PDB file of C-alpha atoms in Angstrom:
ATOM      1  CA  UNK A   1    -200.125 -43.743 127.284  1.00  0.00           C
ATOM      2  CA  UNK A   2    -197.183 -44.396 129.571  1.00  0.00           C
ATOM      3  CA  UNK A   3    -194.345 -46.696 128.275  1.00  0.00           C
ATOM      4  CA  UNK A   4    -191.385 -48.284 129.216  1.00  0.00           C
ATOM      5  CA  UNK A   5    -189.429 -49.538 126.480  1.00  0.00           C
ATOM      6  CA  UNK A   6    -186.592 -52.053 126.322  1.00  0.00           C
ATOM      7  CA  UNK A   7    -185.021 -54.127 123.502  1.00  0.00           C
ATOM      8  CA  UNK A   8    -186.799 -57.510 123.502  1.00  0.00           C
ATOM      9  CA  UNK A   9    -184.156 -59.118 121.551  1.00  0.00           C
ATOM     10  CA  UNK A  10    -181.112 -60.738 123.616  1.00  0.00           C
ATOM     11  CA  UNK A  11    -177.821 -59.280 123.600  1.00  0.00           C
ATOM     12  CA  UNK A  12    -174.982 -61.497 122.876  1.00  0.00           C
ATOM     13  CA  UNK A  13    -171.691 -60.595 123.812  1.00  0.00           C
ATOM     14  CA  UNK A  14    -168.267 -61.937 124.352  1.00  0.00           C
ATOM     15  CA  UNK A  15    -167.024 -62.305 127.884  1.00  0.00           C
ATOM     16  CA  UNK A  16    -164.605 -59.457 128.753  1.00  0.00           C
ATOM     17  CA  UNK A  17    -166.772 -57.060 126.715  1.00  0.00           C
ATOM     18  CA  UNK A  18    -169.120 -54.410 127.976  1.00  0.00           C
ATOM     19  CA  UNK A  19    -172.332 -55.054 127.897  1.00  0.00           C
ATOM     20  CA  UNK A  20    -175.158 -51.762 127.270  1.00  0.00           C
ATOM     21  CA  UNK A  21    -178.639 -52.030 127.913  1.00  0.00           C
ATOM     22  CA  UNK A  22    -181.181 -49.294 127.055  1.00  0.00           C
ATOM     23  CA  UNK A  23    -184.217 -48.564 128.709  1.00  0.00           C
ATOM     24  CA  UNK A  24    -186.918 -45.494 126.970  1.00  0.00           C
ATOM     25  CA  UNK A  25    -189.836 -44.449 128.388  1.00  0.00           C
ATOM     26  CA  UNK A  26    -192.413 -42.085 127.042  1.00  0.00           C
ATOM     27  CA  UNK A  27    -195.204 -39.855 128.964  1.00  0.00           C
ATOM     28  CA  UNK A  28    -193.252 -40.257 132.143  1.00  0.00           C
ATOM     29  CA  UNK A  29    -191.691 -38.020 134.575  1.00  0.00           C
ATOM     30  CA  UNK A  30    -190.413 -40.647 136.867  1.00  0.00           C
ATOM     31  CA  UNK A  31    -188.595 -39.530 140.321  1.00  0.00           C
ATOM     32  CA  UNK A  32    -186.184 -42.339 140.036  1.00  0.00           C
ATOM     33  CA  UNK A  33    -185.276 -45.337 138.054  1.00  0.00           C
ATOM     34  CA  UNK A  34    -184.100 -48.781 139.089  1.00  0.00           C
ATOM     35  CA  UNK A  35    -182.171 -51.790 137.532  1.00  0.00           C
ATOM     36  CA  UNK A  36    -183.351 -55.643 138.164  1.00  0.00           C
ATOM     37  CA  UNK A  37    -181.549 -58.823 137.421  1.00  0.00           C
ATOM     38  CA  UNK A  38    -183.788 -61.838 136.811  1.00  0.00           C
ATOM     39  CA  UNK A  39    -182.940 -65.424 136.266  1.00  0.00           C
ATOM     40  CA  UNK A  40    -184.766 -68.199 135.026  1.00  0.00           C
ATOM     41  CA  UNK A  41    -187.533 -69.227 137.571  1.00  0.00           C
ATOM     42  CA  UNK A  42    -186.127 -67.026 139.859  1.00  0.00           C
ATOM     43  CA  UNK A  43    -188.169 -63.306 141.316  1.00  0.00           C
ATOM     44  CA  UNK A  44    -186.071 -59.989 140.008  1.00  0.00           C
ATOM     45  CA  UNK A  45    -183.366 -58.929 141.947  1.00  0.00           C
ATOM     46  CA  UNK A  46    -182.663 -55.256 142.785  1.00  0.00           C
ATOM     47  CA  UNK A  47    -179.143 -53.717 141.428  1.00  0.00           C
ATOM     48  CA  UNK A  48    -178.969 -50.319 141.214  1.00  0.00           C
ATOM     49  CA  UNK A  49    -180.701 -46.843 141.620  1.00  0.00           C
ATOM     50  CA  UNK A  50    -180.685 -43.721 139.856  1.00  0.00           C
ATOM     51  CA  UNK A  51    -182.472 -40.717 140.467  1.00  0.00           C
ATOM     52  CA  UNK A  52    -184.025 -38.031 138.203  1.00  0.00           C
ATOM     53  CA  UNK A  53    -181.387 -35.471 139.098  1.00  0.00           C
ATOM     54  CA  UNK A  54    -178.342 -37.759 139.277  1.00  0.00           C
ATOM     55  CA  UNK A  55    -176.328 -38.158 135.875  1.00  0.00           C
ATOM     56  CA  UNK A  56    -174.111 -41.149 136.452  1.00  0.00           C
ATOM     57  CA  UNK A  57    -174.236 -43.942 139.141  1.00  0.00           C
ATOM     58  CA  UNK A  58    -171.865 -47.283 139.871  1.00  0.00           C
ATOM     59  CA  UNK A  59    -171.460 -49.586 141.987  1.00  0.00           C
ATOM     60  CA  UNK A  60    -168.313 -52.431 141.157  1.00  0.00           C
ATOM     61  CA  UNK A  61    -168.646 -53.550 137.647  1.00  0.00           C
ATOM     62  CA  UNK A  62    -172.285 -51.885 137.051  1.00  0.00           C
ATOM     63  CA  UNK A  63    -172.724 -48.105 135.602  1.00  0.00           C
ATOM     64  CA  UNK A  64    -175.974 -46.776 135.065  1.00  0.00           C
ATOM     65  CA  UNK A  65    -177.071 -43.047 133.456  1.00  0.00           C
ATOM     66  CA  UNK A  66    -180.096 -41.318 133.026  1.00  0.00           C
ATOM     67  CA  UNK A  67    -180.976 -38.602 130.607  1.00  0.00           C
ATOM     68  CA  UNK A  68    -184.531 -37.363 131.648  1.00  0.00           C
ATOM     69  CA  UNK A  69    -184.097 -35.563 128.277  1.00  0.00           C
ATOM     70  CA  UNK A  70    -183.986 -38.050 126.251  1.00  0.00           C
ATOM     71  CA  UNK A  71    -186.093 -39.779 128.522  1.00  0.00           C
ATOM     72  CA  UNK A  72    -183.296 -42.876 128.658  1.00  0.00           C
ATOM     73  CA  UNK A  73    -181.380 -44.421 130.665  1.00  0.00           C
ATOM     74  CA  UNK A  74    -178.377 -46.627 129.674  1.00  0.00           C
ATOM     75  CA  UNK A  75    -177.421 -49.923 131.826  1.00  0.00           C
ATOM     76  CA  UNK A  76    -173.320 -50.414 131.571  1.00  0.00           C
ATOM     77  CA  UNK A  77    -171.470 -53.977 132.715  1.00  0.00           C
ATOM     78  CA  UNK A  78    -168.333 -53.657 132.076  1.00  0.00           C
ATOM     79  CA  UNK A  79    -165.575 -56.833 131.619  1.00  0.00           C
ATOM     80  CA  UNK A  80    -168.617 -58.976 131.332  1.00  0.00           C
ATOM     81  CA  UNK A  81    -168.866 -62.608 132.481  1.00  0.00           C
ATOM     82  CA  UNK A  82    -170.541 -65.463 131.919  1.00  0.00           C
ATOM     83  CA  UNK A  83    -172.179 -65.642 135.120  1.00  0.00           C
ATOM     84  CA  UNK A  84    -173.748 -61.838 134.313  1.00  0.00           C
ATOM     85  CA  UNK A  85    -176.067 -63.860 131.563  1.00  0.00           C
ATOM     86  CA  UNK A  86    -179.418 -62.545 132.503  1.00  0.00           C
ATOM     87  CA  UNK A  87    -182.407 -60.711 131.733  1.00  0.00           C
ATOM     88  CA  UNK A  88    -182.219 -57.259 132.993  1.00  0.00           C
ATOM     89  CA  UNK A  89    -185.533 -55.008 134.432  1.00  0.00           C
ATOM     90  CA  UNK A  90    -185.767 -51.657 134.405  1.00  0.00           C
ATOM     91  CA  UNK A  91    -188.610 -49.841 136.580  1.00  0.00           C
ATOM     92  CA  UNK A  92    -189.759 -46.448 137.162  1.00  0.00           C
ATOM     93  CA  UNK A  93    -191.826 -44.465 139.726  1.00  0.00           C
ATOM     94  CA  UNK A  94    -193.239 -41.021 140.083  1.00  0.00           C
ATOM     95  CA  UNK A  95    -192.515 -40.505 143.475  1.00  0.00           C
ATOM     96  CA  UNK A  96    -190.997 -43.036 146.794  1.00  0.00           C
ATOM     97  CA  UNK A  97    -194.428 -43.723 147.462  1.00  0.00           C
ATOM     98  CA  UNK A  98    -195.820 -45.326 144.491  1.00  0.00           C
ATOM     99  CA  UNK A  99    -195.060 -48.771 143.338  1.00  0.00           C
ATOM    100  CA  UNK A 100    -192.785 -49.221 140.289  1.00  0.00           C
ATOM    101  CA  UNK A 101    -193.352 -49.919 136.446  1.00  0.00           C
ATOM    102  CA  UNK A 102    -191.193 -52.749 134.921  1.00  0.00           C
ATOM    103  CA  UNK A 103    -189.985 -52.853 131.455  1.00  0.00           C
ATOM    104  CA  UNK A 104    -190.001 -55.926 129.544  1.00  0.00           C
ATOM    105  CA  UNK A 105    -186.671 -56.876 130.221  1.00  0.00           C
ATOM    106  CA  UNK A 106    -183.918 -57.642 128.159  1.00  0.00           C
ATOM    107  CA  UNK A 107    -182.127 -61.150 128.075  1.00  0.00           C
ATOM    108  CA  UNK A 108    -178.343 -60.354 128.006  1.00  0.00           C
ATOM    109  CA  UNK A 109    -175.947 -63.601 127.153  1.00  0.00           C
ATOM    110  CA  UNK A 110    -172.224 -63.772 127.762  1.00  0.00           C
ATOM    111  CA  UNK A 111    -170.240 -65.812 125.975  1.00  0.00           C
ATOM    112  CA  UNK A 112    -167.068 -67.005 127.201  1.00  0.00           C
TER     113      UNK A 112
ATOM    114  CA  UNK B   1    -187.050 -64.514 157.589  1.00  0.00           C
ATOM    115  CA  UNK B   2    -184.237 -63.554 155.833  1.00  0.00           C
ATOM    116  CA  UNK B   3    -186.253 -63.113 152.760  1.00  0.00           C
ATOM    117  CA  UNK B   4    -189.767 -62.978 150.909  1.00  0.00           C
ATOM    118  CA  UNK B   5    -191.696 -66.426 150.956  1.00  0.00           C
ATOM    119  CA  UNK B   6    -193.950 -67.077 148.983  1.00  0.00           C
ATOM    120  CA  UNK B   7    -196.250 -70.155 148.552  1.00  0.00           C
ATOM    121  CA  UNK B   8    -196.830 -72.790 146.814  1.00  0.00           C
ATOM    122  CA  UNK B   9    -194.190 -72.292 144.391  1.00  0.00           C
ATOM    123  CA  UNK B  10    -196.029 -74.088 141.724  1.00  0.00           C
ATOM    124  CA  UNK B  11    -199.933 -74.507 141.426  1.00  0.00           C
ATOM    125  CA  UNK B  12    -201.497 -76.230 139.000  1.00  0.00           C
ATOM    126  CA  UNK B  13    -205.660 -76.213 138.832  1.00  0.00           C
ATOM    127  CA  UNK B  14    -208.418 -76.376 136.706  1.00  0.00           C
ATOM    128  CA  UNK B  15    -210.566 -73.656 135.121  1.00  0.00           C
ATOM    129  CA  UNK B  16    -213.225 -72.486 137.270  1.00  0.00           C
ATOM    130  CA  UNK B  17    -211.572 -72.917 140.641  1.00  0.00           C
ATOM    131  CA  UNK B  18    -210.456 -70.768 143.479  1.00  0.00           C
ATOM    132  CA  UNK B  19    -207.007 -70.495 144.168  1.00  0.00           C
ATOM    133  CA  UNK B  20    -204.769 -68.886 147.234  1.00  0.00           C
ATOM    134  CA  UNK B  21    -201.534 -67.531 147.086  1.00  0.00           C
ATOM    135  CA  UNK B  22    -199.968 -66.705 149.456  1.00  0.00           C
ATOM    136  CA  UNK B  23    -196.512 -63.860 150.567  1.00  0.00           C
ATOM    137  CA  UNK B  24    -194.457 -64.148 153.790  1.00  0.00           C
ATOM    138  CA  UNK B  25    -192.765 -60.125 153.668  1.00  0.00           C
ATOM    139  CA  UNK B  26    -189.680 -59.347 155.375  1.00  0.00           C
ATOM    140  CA  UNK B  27    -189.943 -58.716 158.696  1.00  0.00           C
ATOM    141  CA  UNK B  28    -190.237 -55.482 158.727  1.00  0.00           C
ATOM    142  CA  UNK B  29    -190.842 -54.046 155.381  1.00  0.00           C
ATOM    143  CA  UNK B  30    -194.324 -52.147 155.827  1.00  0.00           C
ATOM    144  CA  UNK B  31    -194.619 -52.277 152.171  1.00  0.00           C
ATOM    145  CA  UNK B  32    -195.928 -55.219 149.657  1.00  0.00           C
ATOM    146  CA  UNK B  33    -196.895 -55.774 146.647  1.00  0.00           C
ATOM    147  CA  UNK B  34    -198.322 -58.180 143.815  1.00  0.00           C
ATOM    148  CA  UNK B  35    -196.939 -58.688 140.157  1.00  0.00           C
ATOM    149  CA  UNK B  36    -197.736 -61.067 137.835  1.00  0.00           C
ATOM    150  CA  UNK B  37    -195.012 -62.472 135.068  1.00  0.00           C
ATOM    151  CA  UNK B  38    -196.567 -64.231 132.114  1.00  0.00           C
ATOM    152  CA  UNK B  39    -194.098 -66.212 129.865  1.00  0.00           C
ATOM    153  CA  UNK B  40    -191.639 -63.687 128.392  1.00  0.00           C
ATOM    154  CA  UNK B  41    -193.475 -60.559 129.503  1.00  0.00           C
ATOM    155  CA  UNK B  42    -192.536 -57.874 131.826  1.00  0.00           C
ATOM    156  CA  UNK B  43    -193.898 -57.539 135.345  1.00  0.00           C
ATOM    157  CA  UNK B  44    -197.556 -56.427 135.324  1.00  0.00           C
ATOM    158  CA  UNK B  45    -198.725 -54.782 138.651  1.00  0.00           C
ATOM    159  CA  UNK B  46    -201.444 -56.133 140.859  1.00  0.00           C
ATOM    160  CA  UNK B  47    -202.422 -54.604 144.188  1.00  0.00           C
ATOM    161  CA  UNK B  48    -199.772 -52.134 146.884  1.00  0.00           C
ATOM    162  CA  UNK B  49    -200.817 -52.877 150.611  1.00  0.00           C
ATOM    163  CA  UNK B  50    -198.295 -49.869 152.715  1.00  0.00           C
ATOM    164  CA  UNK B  51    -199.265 -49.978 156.390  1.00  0.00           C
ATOM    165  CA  UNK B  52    -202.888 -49.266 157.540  1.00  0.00           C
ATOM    166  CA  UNK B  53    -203.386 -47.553 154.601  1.00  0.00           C
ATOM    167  CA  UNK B  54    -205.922 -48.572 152.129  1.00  0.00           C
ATOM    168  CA  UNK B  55    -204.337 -50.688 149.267  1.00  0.00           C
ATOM    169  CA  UNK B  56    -203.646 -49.744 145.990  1.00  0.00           C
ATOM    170  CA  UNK B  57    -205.767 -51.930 143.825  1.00  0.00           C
ATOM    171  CA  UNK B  58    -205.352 -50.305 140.977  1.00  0.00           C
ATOM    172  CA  UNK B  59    -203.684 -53.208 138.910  1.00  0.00           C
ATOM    173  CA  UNK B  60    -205.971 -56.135 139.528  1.00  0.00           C
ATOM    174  CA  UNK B  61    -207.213 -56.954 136.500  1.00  0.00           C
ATOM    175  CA  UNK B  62    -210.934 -58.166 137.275  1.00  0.00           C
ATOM    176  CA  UNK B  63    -212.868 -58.632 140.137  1.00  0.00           C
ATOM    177  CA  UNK B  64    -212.280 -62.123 140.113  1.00  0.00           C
ATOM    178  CA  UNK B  65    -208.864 -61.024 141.995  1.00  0.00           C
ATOM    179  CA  UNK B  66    -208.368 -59.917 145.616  1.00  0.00           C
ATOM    180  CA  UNK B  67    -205.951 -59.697 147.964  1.00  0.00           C
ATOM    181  CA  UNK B  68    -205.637 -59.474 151.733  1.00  0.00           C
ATOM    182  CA  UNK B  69    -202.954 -58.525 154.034  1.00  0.00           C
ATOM    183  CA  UNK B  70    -203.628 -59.582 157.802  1.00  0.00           C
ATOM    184  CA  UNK B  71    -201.707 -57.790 160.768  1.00  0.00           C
ATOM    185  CA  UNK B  72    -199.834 -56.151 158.646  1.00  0.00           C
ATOM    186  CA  UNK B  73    -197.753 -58.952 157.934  1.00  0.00           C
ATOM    187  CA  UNK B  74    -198.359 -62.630 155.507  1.00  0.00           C
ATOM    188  CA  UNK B  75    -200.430 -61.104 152.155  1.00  0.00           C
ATOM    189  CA  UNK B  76    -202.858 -63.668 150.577  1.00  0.00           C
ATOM    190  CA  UNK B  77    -203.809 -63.124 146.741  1.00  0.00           C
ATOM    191  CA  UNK B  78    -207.317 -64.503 146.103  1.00  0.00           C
ATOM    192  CA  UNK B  79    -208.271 -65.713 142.160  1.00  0.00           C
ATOM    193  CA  UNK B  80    -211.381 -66.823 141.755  1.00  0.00           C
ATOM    194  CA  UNK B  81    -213.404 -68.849 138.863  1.00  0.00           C
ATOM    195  CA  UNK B  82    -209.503 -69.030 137.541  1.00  0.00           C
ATOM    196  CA  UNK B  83    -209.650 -68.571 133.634  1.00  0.00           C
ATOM    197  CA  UNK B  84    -206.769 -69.805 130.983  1.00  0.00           C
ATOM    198  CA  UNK B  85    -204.957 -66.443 131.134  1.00  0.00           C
ATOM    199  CA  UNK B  86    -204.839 -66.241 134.494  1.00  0.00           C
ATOM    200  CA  UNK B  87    -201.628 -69.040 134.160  1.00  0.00           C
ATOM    201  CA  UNK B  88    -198.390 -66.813 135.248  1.00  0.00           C
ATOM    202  CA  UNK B  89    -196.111 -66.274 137.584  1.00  0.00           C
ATOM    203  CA  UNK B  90    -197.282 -64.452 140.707  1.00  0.00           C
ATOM    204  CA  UNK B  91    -194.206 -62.352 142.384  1.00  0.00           C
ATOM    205  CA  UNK B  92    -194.655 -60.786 145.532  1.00  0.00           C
ATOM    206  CA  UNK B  93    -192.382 -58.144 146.862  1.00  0.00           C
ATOM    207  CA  UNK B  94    -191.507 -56.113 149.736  1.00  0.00           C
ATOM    208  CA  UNK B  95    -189.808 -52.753 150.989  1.00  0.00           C
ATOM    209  CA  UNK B  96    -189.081 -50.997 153.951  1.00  0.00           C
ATOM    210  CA  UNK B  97    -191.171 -48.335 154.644  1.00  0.00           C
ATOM    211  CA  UNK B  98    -192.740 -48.418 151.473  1.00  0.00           C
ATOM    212  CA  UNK B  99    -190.070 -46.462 149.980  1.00  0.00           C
ATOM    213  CA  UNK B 100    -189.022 -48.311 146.942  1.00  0.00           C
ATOM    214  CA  UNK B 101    -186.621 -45.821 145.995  1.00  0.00           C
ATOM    215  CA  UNK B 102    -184.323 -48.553 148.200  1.00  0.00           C
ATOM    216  CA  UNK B 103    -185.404 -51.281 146.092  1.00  0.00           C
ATOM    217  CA  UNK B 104    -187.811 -54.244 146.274  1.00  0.00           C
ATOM    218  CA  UNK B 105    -187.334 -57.736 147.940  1.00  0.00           C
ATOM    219  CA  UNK B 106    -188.495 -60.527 145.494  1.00  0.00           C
ATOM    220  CA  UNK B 107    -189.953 -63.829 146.790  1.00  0.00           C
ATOM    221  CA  UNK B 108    -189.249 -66.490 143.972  1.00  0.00           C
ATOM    222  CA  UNK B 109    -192.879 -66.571 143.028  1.00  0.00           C
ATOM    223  CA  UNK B 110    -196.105 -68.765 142.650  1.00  0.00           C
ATOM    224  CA  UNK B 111    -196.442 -70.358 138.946  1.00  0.00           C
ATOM    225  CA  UNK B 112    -199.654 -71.007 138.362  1.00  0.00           C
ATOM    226  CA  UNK B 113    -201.193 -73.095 135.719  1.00  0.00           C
ATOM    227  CA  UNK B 114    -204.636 -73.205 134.663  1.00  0.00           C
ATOM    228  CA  UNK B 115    -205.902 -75.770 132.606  1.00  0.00           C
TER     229      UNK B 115
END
């Protein structure tokens, strides 16, 4: 079955640090792969997009990569802050026209 | 509006009752769709409405659930006879075009409580 794997446990890191958040999926070929912020009580918020043949994408303090062979992608915020403390989606799709799979999420905290 | 509505933003009824949620969409954004959030869990996928076309209902989890979407616009998800694990938060979402490869618009969600 399709999966969409992402550490459950929170990440703690010290502010200034960068913070990496995985994301594994399994008996997937998506077409492209998206990042979410989500805070408490609040709907997800869309970040970034990568897509199946792009290596590498950024955008200010945000890097994201994605190895369809390892079937992975890697979430990168770099000089962290408090204010990034979160819980972080990742979601997939086959194609522009389907509706995305979400990940669990993983709750990142910053610590100043 | 300036972003996705939804309404109420917290419902709380008792088992065996109907209940209507409901999603104001960008203007705009052909696409929407229904999640539901239960405590700690990822996003589960409901029902797709893109345009005329029929929706995707592919993620409703009984037939207790149904959802409408009326001039293309305002989206109302239906529960019916409401049962204990039904309590979650309900997110509703749209995109432009219903090409999510440019992301989806979050309303703040309904959190509904069933007891």
């Amino acid at each position: 079955s399709q999966k969409i794997e992402q550490n459950s446990e929170a990440l703690n890191i010290q502010e200034g640090k960068t913070a990496t958040l995985t994301c594994n999926y399994t008996n997937y070929s998506p077409a492209y792969l998206q990042w979410y912020r989500q805070d408490p009580g609040r709907g997800p918020v869309f970040l970034l997009l990568i897509r199946e043949n792009e290596k590498e994408k950024r955008k200010e303090r945000l890097k994201v990569t994605f190895d369809t062979t390892l079937k992975q992608s890697l979430f990168h915020i770099t000089a962290s802050q408090p204010a990034d403390s979160a819980t972080y989606l990742c979601a997939l799709a086959h194609n522009a026209g389907n509706m995305l799979t979400f990940g669990g999420g993983t709750r990142l905290m910053v610590k100043p | 509006g300036a972003g996705v509505s939804q309404s109420p933003s917290n419902k709380v009824t008792e088992k065996g009752k109907d209940v209507e949620l409901r999603c104001d969409p960008i203007s705009g954004h052909t696409a929407l769709y229904w999640y539901r959030q239960s405590l700690g869990q990822g996003l589960e996928f409901l029902i797709y409405f893109q345009g005329n076309s029929a929706p995707d209902k592919s993620g409703l989890p009984s037939d207790r659930f149904s959802a409408e979407r009326t001039g293309g616009s305002v989206s109302t998800l239906t529960i019916q006879r409401t049962q204990q694990e039904d309590s979650a938060v309900y997110l509703c979402a749209s995109s432009r075009h219903g090409q999510g490869a440019n992301g989806y618009t979050f309303g703040s969600g309904t959190r509904l409580t069933v007891v």
